[in-house]
């Protein structure tokens, strides 16, 4: 039996951006690596995190390469067969330059869910399952506070809007803000301990959703 393939599609918090050093956490520290360690050899975890990635928006300063919608179809094809996509995006959509509401951001995430669910890159030509992750509220500090002006208030509404998306799309949902909080050092990224807790929780959720793979 081939390993169960999990694609983790996200931004810098999937890539493993460390808030103090601005370096990348080692694989065994990143939540994706923690999850992979907990799941074992019957699972293959693919890390597809990119700093600055948005849901469906071209970044006017950083370019179209940050647009998750542009890259997602090729990513799905590249890694197929995929059994589960863990989709965790929306934090970068909170940047003031995009002028988006929590609803706008959730609708961007919904578009990505639709792309996954209409694809043929799962097992036997079916679509992969989707676990939609609602990002935790942010509280940006220093220069990021200006870049993310208004983000704290808007981010507080993401969990509810993502829940609505999950209901409309009949996909699974995990509210990351119920598991961890952002590191107060920059108010956007996750600490080592937060990565550990998120990885453990994600692994438990995967086992719960797919008990035959334990």
Coordinates of N, CA and C in Angstrom, one line a residue:
X1 N 0.8 -1.2 0.0 CA 0.0 0.0 0.0 C 0.9 1.3 0.0
X2 N 0.6 2.2 -0.9 CA 1.4 3.4 -1.0 C 1.1 4.3 0.3
X3 N 2.1 5.1 0.6 CA 1.8 6.1 1.7 C 0.7 7.0 1.4
X4 N -0.1 7.4 2.4 CA -1.1 8.4 2.3 C -0.5 9.8 2.1
X5 N -0.8 10.4 1.1 CA -0.1 11.7 0.7 C -0.9 12.9 1.2
X6 N -0.2 13.7 2.0 CA -0.8 14.9 2.5 C -0.1 16.1 2.0
X7 N -0.8 17.0 1.3 CA -0.2 18.3 0.8 C -0.5 19.4 1.8
X8 N 0.5 20.1 2.3 CA 0.3 21.2 3.2 C 0.5 22.5 2.4
X9 N -0.5 23.2 2.0 CA -0.4 24.3 1.2 C -0.7 25.6 2.0
X10 N 0.4 26.4 2.2 CA 0.2 27.5 3.1 C 1.2 28.6 2.8
X11 N 1.4 29.5 3.8 CA 2.3 30.6 3.7 C 3.5 30.4 4.6
X12 N 4.0 31.5 5.1 CA 5.3 31.5 5.9 C 5.1 30.6 7.2
X13 N 3.9 30.5 7.7 CA 3.7 29.7 8.9 C 3.7 28.2 8.6
X14 N 3.6 27.9 7.3 CA 3.8 26.5 6.9 C 5.2 26.3 6.4
X15 N 5.8 27.3 5.9 CA 7.2 27.3 5.5 C 8.1 27.1 6.7
X16 N 7.7 27.8 7.9 CA 8.4 27.7 9.1 C 9.2 28.9 9.5
X17 N 8.7 30.1 9.2 CA 9.4 31.3 9.5 C 9.5 31.5 11.0
X18 N 10.7 31.7 11.5 CA 10.9 32.0 12.9 C 10.8 33.5 13.2
X19 N 9.9 33.9 14.1 CA 9.6 35.3 14.3 C 10.8 36.1 14.8
X20 N 11.7 35.6 15.6 CA 12.8 36.4 16.1 C 14.0 36.5 15.2
X21 N 14.4 35.3 14.7 CA 15.6 35.3 13.8 C 15.3 35.6 12.3
X22 N 14.0 35.4 11.9 CA 13.6 35.5 10.5 C 14.2 34.4 9.7
X23 N 14.7 33.4 10.3 CA 15.2 32.2 9.6 C 14.1 31.2 9.5
X24 N 14.5 30.0 8.9 CA 13.5 28.9 8.8 C 13.8 27.9 9.9
X25 N 12.7 27.5 10.7 CA 12.9 26.5 11.6 C 13.3 25.2 10.9
X26 N 14.1 24.3 11.6 CA 14.4 23.0 11.1 C 13.1 22.2 10.9
X27 N 13.2 21.2 10.0 CA 12.0 20.4 9.7 C 11.4 19.8 10.9
X28 N 12.2 19.3 11.8 CA 11.6 18.6 13.0 C 10.9 19.6 13.9
X29 N 11.1 20.9 13.7 CA 10.5 21.9 14.6 C 9.2 22.4 13.9
X30 N 9.2 22.5 12.6 CA 8.0 23.0 11.8 C 6.8 22.1 12.1
X31 N 5.6 22.6 12.1 CA 4.4 21.8 12.4 C 4.2 20.7 11.4
X32 N 4.6 20.9 10.2 CA 4.5 19.9 9.2 C 5.4 18.7 9.5
X33 N 6.6 19.0 10.0 CA 7.6 18.0 10.4 C 7.1 17.2 11.6
X34 N 6.6 18.0 12.6 CA 6.1 17.3 13.8 C 4.9 16.4 13.5
X35 N 4.0 16.9 12.6 CA 2.9 16.0 12.2 C 3.4 14.8 11.5
X36 N 4.4 14.9 10.6 CA 4.9 13.8 9.9 C 5.5 12.7 10.8
X37 N 6.2 13.2 11.8 CA 6.8 12.3 12.8 C 5.8 11.6 13.6
X38 N 4.7 12.2 13.9 CA 3.6 11.6 14.6 C 2.9 10.6 13.8
X39 N 2.7 10.9 12.5 CA 2.0 10.0 11.6 C 2.7 8.7 11.2
X40 N 4.0 8.8 11.0 CA 4.8 7.7 10.7 C 4.9 7.4 9.2
X41 N 5.5 6.3 8.9 CA 5.8 5.9 7.5 C 4.7 5.7 6.6
X42 N 3.5 5.5 7.1 CA 2.3 5.2 6.3 C 1.8 6.5 5.7
X43 N 2.4 7.6 6.1 CA 2.0 8.9 5.6 C 3.2 9.7 5.0
X44 N 2.9 10.4 3.9 CA 3.9 11.2 3.3 C 3.4 12.7 3.3
X45 N 4.2 13.5 4.0 CA 3.8 14.9 4.2 C 4.6 15.8 3.3
X46 N 3.9 16.5 2.4 CA 4.5 17.4 1.4 C 4.4 18.8 1.9
X47 N 5.5 19.5 2.1 CA 5.5 20.9 2.6 C 5.4 21.8 1.4
X48 N 4.4 22.6 1.3 CA 4.3 23.6 0.2 C 3.9 25.0 0.8
X49 N 4.9 25.5 1.6 CA 4.7 26.8 2.2 C 5.5 27.8 1.5
X50 N 5.0 29.0 1.4 CA 5.7 30.1 0.7 C 5.5 31.4 1.5
X51 N 6.6 32.1 1.8 CA 6.5 33.4 2.5 C 5.7 34.4 1.6
X52 N 4.7 35.0 2.3 CA 4.0 36.1 1.6 C 2.8 35.5 0.7
X53 N 2.6 34.3 0.7 CA 1.6 33.7 -0.2 C 0.2 34.2 0.2
X54 N -0.6 34.6 -0.7 CA -2.0 35.0 -0.5 C -2.9 33.9 -1.0
X55 N -4.2 34.1 -0.8 CA -5.2 33.1 -1.4 C -5.3 33.2 -2.9
X56 N -5.8 34.4 -3.3 CA -6.0 34.5 -4.8 C -5.6 35.8 -5.3
X57 N -4.7 36.6 -4.6 CA -4.4 37.9 -5.0 C -3.0 38.1 -5.5
X58 N -2.7 38.8 -6.5 CA -1.4 39.2 -6.9 C -0.9 40.3 -6.0
X59 N 0.2 40.2 -5.4 CA 0.8 41.2 -4.5 C 1.4 42.3 -5.4
X60 N 0.9 43.6 -5.3 CA 1.4 44.6 -6.1 C 2.9 45.0 -5.8
X61 N 3.4 44.6 -4.7 CA 4.8 44.8 -4.4 C 5.7 43.6 -4.6
X62 N 5.2 42.4 -4.2 CA 6.0 41.2 -4.3 C 5.8 40.4 -5.5
X63 N 4.7 40.7 -6.3 CA 4.5 40.0 -7.6 C 3.5 38.9 -7.6
X64 N 3.1 38.5 -8.8 CA 2.1 37.5 -8.9 C 2.5 36.1 -8.4
X65 N 3.8 35.9 -8.2 CA 4.3 34.6 -7.7 C 3.8 34.3 -6.3
X66 N 3.2 35.3 -5.6 CA 2.7 35.1 -4.3 C 1.2 34.6 -4.3
X67 N 0.6 34.6 -5.5 CA -0.8 34.3 -5.6 C -1.0 32.7 -5.5
X68 N -1.7 32.3 -4.5 CA -1.9 30.9 -4.3 C -2.7 30.2 -5.4
X69 N -3.7 31.0 -5.9 CA -4.5 30.4 -6.9 C -3.7 30.1 -8.2
X70 N -2.8 31.0 -8.5 CA -2.0 30.8 -9.7 C -1.1 29.5 -9.7
X71 N -0.6 29.2 -8.5 CA 0.3 28.1 -8.4 C -0.4 26.8 -8.0
X72 N -1.5 26.8 -7.4 CA -2.2 25.6 -6.9 C -2.5 24.5 -7.9
X73 N -3.0 24.8 -9.1 CA -3.3 23.7 -10.0 C -2.0 22.9 -10.4
X74 N -0.9 23.6 -10.7 CA 0.3 22.9 -11.0 C 0.8 22.1 -9.8
X75 N 0.7 22.7 -8.6 CA 1.1 22.0 -7.4 C 0.4 20.7 -7.2
X76 N -0.9 20.8 -7.4 CA -1.7 19.5 -7.2 C -1.3 18.5 -8.2
X77 N -1.1 18.9 -9.5 CA -0.7 17.9 -10.5 C 0.7 17.3 -10.2
X78 N 1.6 18.2 -9.7 CA 2.9 17.8 -9.5 C 3.0 16.7 -8.4
X79 N 2.2 16.8 -7.4 CA 2.3 15.9 -6.2 C 1.3 14.8 -6.2
X80 N 0.5 14.7 -7.3 CA -0.5 13.6 -7.2 C 0.1 12.2 -7.3
X81 N -0.6 11.2 -6.7 CA -1.9 11.3 -6.1 C -1.9 11.8 -4.7
X82 N -2.8 12.8 -4.5 CA -2.9 13.4 -3.2 C -4.2 13.0 -2.5
X83 N -4.1 12.6 -1.2 CA -5.2 12.1 -0.5 C -5.9 13.2 0.3
X84 N -5.1 14.1 0.8 CA -5.6 15.2 1.6 C -4.8 16.5 1.4
X85 N -5.5 17.6 1.3 CA -4.8 18.9 1.2 C -5.2 19.7 2.5
X86 N -4.2 20.0 3.3 CA -4.4 20.9 4.4 C -4.1 22.3 3.9
X87 N -5.1 23.1 3.9 CA -5.0 24.5 3.3 C -5.1 25.5 4.4
X88 N -4.0 26.2 4.6 CA -3.9 27.3 5.6 C -3.3 28.5 5.0
X89 N -4.2 29.4 4.5 CA -3.9 30.7 3.9 C -4.8 31.7 4.4
X90 N -4.4 33.0 4.2 CA -5.3 34.1 4.6 C -4.6 35.2 5.4
X91 N -3.6 34.8 6.1 CA -2.9 35.8 6.9 C -2.3 36.9 6.1
X92 N -1.7 36.6 5.0 CA -1.1 37.7 4.1 C -2.2 38.6 3.5
X93 N -3.4 38.0 3.3 CA -4.5 38.8 2.7 C -4.9 39.9 3.6
X94 N -4.5 39.8 4.9 CA -4.8 40.9 5.9 C -4.0 42.2 5.7
X95 N -2.9 42.1 4.9 CA -2.1 43.3 4.6 C -3.0 44.5 4.1
X96 N -2.7 45.7 4.6 CA -3.5 46.8 4.3 C -3.5 47.1 2.8
X97 N -2.4 46.7 2.1 CA -2.4 47.0 0.6 C -3.5 46.3 -0.2
X98 N -4.1 45.3 0.4 CA -5.1 44.5 -0.3 C -6.5 45.1 0.0
X99 N -6.7 45.8 1.1 CA -8.0 46.4 1.5 C -9.1 45.4 1.5
X100 N -8.9 44.2 2.1 CA -9.9 43.1 2.1 C -10.6 43.0 3.4
X101 N -11.8 42.6 3.4 CA -12.6 42.2 4.6 C -12.3 40.8 4.9
X102 N -12.7 40.4 6.1 CA -12.7 39.0 6.5 C -13.5 38.1 5.5
X103 N -14.6 38.6 5.1 CA -15.4 37.9 4.1 C -14.6 37.7 2.8
X104 N -14.0 38.8 2.3 CA -13.2 38.7 1.1 C -12.2 37.6 1.2
X105 N -11.5 37.6 2.3 CA -10.4 36.6 2.5 C -10.9 35.2 2.5
X106 N -12.0 35.0 3.2 CA -12.6 33.7 3.3 C -13.1 33.2 1.9
X107 N -13.6 34.2 1.1 CA -14.0 33.8 -0.3 C -12.8 33.5 -1.1
X108 N -11.7 34.1 -0.9 CA -10.5 33.7 -1.5 C -10.1 32.3 -1.2
X109 N -10.2 31.9 0.1 CA -9.9 30.5 0.5 C -10.9 29.6 -0.1
X110 N -12.2 30.0 -0.2 CA -13.2 29.2 -0.8 C -12.9 28.9 -2.3
X111 N -12.3 29.8 -3.0 CA -12.0 29.6 -4.4 C -10.9 28.5 -4.5
X112 N -9.9 28.5 -3.5 CA -8.9 27.5 -3.5 C -9.5 26.1 -3.2
X113 N -10.4 26.1 -2.3 CA -11.1 24.8 -2.0 C -11.8 24.3 -3.2
X114 N -12.5 25.1 -3.9 CA -13.2 24.7 -5.1 C -12.2 24.2 -6.2
X115 N -11.1 24.8 -6.3 CA -10.1 24.3 -7.3 C -9.6 22.9 -6.9
X116 N -9.4 22.6 -5.6 CA -9.0 21.3 -5.2 C -10.1 20.3 -5.4
X117 N -11.3 20.7 -5.0 CA -12.4 19.7 -5.1 C -12.9 19.4 -6.5
X118 N -12.5 20.3 -7.4 CA -12.9 20.1 -8.9 C -11.7 19.4 -9.6
X119 N -10.6 19.1 -8.9 CA -9.5 18.5 -9.6 C -9.6 17.0 -9.7
X120 N -8.6 16.5 -10.4 CA -8.6 15.0 -10.6 C -7.3 14.4 -10.0
X121 N -6.7 15.2 -9.1 CA -5.3 14.8 -8.6 C -5.3 14.0 -7.3
X122 N -6.4 13.4 -7.0 CA -6.5 12.5 -5.9 C -6.3 11.1 -6.4
X123 N -6.5 10.1 -5.5 CA -6.4 8.7 -5.9 C -7.5 8.4 -6.9
X124 N -7.1 7.6 -7.9 CA -8.0 7.1 -8.9 C -8.8 8.2 -9.7
X125 N -8.1 9.3 -9.9 CA -8.8 10.4 -10.6 C -9.8 11.2 -9.9
X126 N -9.9 10.9 -8.6 CA -10.9 11.7 -7.8 C -10.2 12.9 -7.2
X127 N -11.0 13.8 -6.6 CA -10.4 15.0 -6.0 C -9.9 14.6 -4.6
X128 N -8.8 15.3 -4.1 CA -8.4 15.1 -2.8 C -9.4 15.6 -1.8
X129 N -9.3 15.1 -0.6 CA -10.1 15.7 0.6 C -9.4 17.0 1.0
X130 N -10.2 17.8 1.6 CA -9.7 19.1 2.0 C -9.9 19.3 3.5
X131 N -8.8 19.7 4.2 CA -8.9 20.2 5.6 C -8.6 21.7 5.6
X132 N -9.6 22.5 5.7 CA -9.4 24.0 5.7 C -9.0 24.5 7.1
X133 N -7.9 25.2 7.2 CA -7.4 25.7 8.5 C -7.6 27.2 8.5
X134 N -8.4 27.6 9.5 CA -8.6 29.1 9.7 C -7.4 29.6 10.5
X135 N -6.7 30.6 9.9 CA -5.5 31.1 10.6 C -5.9 31.8 12.0
X136 N -5.0 31.8 12.9 CA -5.3 32.5 14.2 C -5.2 34.0 14.1
X137 N -5.9 34.7 15.0 CA -5.8 36.2 14.9 C -4.4 36.6 15.1
X138 N -4.1 37.8 14.5 CA -2.8 38.4 14.5 C -2.8 39.6 15.3
X139 N -1.6 40.0 15.7 CA -1.4 41.3 16.5 C -0.1 41.9 16.1
X140 N 0.1 42.4 14.8 CA 1.4 42.7 14.3 C 2.1 43.8 15.1
X141 N 3.5 43.6 15.1 CA 4.3 44.6 15.9 C 5.3 45.3 15.0
X142 N 5.8 46.4 15.4 CA 6.9 47.2 14.8 C 6.5 47.5 13.3
X143 N 7.3 47.3 12.3 CA 7.0 47.7 11.0 C 5.8 46.9 10.4
X144 N 5.6 45.7 10.9 CA 4.5 44.9 10.4 C 3.2 45.5 10.9
X145 N 3.2 46.3 11.9 CA 1.9 46.9 12.4 C 1.4 47.9 11.3
X146 N 2.3 48.6 10.7 CA 1.8 49.5 9.6 C 1.4 48.7 8.3
X147 N 2.2 47.7 8.0 CA 1.9 46.8 6.8 C 0.6 46.1 7.0
X148 N 0.3 45.7 8.2 CA -1.0 45.0 8.5 C -2.0 45.9 9.3
X149 N -2.0 47.2 9.0 CA -2.9 48.1 9.7 C -4.4 47.5 9.6
X150 N -5.0 47.4 10.7 CA -6.4 47.0 10.8 C -6.5 45.5 10.8
X151 N -5.4 44.7 10.7 CA -5.5 43.3 10.6 C -6.0 42.6 11.9
X152 N -5.6 43.2 13.0 CA -6.0 42.5 14.3 C -7.5 42.3 14.4
X153 N -8.3 43.4 14.0 CA -9.7 43.3 14.1 C -10.3 42.4 13.0
X154 N -9.8 42.5 11.8 CA -10.3 41.7 10.7 C -10.0 40.2 11.0
X155 N -8.8 39.9 11.5 CA -8.4 38.5 11.7 C -9.3 37.8 12.7
X156 N -9.8 38.6 13.6 CA -10.7 38.0 14.6 C -12.0 37.4 14.0
X157 N -12.3 37.8 12.8 CA -13.5 37.3 12.1 C -13.3 36.2 11.2
X158 N -12.0 35.8 11.0 CA -11.7 34.8 10.0 C -12.3 33.4 10.3
X159 N -12.2 33.0 11.6 CA -12.7 31.7 12.0 C -14.1 31.5 11.6
X160 N -15.0 32.5 11.9 CA -16.4 32.4 11.6 C -16.6 32.3 10.1
X161 N -15.9 33.1 9.3 CA -16.1 33.1 7.9 C -15.5 31.8 7.2
X162 N -14.5 31.3 7.8 CA -13.9 30.0 7.3 C -14.9 28.9 7.6
X163 N -15.5 29.0 8.7 CA -16.5 27.9 9.1 C -17.7 27.9 8.1
X164 N -18.1 29.1 7.6 CA -19.1 29.2 6.6 C -18.7 28.6 5.3
X165 N -17.4 28.8 4.9 CA -16.8 28.2 3.7 C -16.8 26.7 3.8
X166 N -16.4 26.2 4.9 CA -16.3 24.7 5.1 C -17.7 24.1 5.0
X167 N -18.7 24.8 5.5 CA -20.1 24.3 5.5 C -20.6 24.3 4.0
X168 N -20.3 25.4 3.3 CA -20.8 25.5 1.9 C -20.1 24.5 1.0
X169 N -18.8 24.2 1.3 CA -18.0 23.3 0.4 C -18.0 21.9 0.9
X170 N -18.6 21.6 2.1 CA -18.7 20.3 2.7 C -17.3 19.7 2.9
X171 N -16.4 20.6 3.4 CA -15.0 20.1 3.7 C -14.8 20.2 5.2
X172 N -13.7 19.6 5.7 CA -13.4 19.7 7.1 C -12.8 21.0 7.4
X173 N -12.9 21.4 8.7 CA -12.4 22.7 9.2 C -11.6 22.5 10.5
X174 N -10.5 23.2 10.6 CA -9.8 23.3 11.9 C -9.5 24.7 12.2
X175 N -9.9 25.2 13.4 CA -9.7 26.5 13.8 C -8.4 26.6 14.5
X176 N -7.3 27.1 13.9 CA -6.0 27.1 14.4 C -5.9 28.0 15.7
X177 N -6.7 29.0 15.7 CA -6.8 29.9 16.8 C -7.2 29.3 18.1
X178 N -7.9 28.2 18.0 CA -8.3 27.4 19.2 C -7.1 26.5 19.8
X179 N -6.1 26.4 19.0 CA -5.0 25.5 19.3 C -3.8 26.3 19.8
X180 N -3.4 27.4 19.0 CA -2.2 28.2 19.3 C -2.6 29.7 19.1
X181 N -1.6 30.5 19.6 CA -1.7 31.9 19.3 C -0.4 32.3 18.7
X182 N -0.4 33.4 18.0 CA 0.8 33.9 17.3 C 1.9 34.3 18.4
X183 N 3.1 34.3 18.0 CA 4.2 34.7 18.9 C 4.1 36.2 19.1
X184 N 4.1 36.7 20.4 CA 4.1 38.1 20.6 C 5.3 38.9 20.1
X185 N 6.3 38.2 19.7 CA 7.6 38.9 19.2 C 7.3 39.7 18.0
X186 N 6.4 39.1 17.1 CA 6.1 39.9 15.9 C 4.6 39.9 15.6
X187 N 3.8 39.0 16.3 CA 2.4 39.1 16.3 C 1.8 38.4 15.0
X188 N 2.6 37.7 14.2 CA 2.2 37.1 13.0 C 2.6 35.6 12.9
X189 N 3.8 35.3 13.3 CA 4.3 34.0 13.1 C 4.2 33.2 14.4
X190 N 4.7 31.9 14.3 CA 4.5 31.0 15.4 C 5.8 30.6 16.1
X191 N 5.7 30.5 17.4 CA 6.9 30.0 18.2 C 7.2 28.5 17.9
X192 N 8.3 28.1 18.4 CA 8.6 26.7 18.3 C 7.5 25.8 19.0
X193 N 7.1 26.3 20.2 CA 6.1 25.5 21.0 C 4.8 25.5 20.2
X194 N 4.4 26.6 19.6 CA 3.2 26.6 18.8 C 3.3 25.7 17.7
X195 N 4.4 25.6 17.0 CA 4.6 24.7 15.9 C 4.4 23.2 16.4
X196 N 4.9 22.9 17.6 CA 4.8 21.6 18.1 C 3.4 21.3 18.4
X197 N 2.7 22.2 19.1 CA 1.3 21.9 19.4 C 0.4 21.8 18.2
X198 N 0.6 22.6 17.2 CA -0.1 22.5 16.0 C 0.1 21.2 15.3
X199 N 1.4 20.8 15.2 CA 1.7 19.6 14.5 C 1.1 18.4 15.2
X200 N 1.1 18.4 16.5 CA 0.5 17.3 17.3 C -1.0 17.2 17.0
X201 N -1.6 18.4 17.0 CA -3.0 18.5 16.8 C -3.4 18.1 15.4
X202 N -2.7 18.5 14.5 CA -3.0 18.1 13.1 C -2.8 16.6 12.9
X203 N -1.8 16.0 13.5 CA -1.6 14.6 13.3 C -2.8 13.9 13.9
X204 N -3.2 14.3 15.1 CA -4.4 13.7 15.7 C -5.7 13.8 14.9
X205 N -5.8 15.0 14.3 CA -7.0 15.2 13.4 C -6.9 14.3 12.2
X206 N -5.8 14.2 11.6 CA -5.7 13.3 10.4 C -6.0 11.8 10.8
X207 N -5.5 11.4 11.9 CA -5.8 10.0 12.4 C -7.3 9.8 12.6
X208 N -7.9 10.9 13.2 CA -9.3 10.9 13.4 C -10.1 10.8 12.1
X209 N -9.7 11.6 11.2 CA -10.4 11.6 9.9 C -10.2 10.4 9.0
X210 N -9.1 9.8 9.2 CA -8.7 8.6 8.3 C -8.3 7.4 9.3
X211 N -9.2 6.9 10.1 CA -8.8 5.9 11.1 C -8.2 4.6 10.4
X212 N -8.6 4.3 9.2 CA -8.0 3.1 8.6 C -6.6 3.2 8.2
X213 N -6.0 4.4 8.3 CA -4.6 4.6 8.0 C -3.7 4.6 9.2
X214 N -4.2 4.4 10.4 CA -3.4 4.4 11.6 C -2.4 3.2 11.6

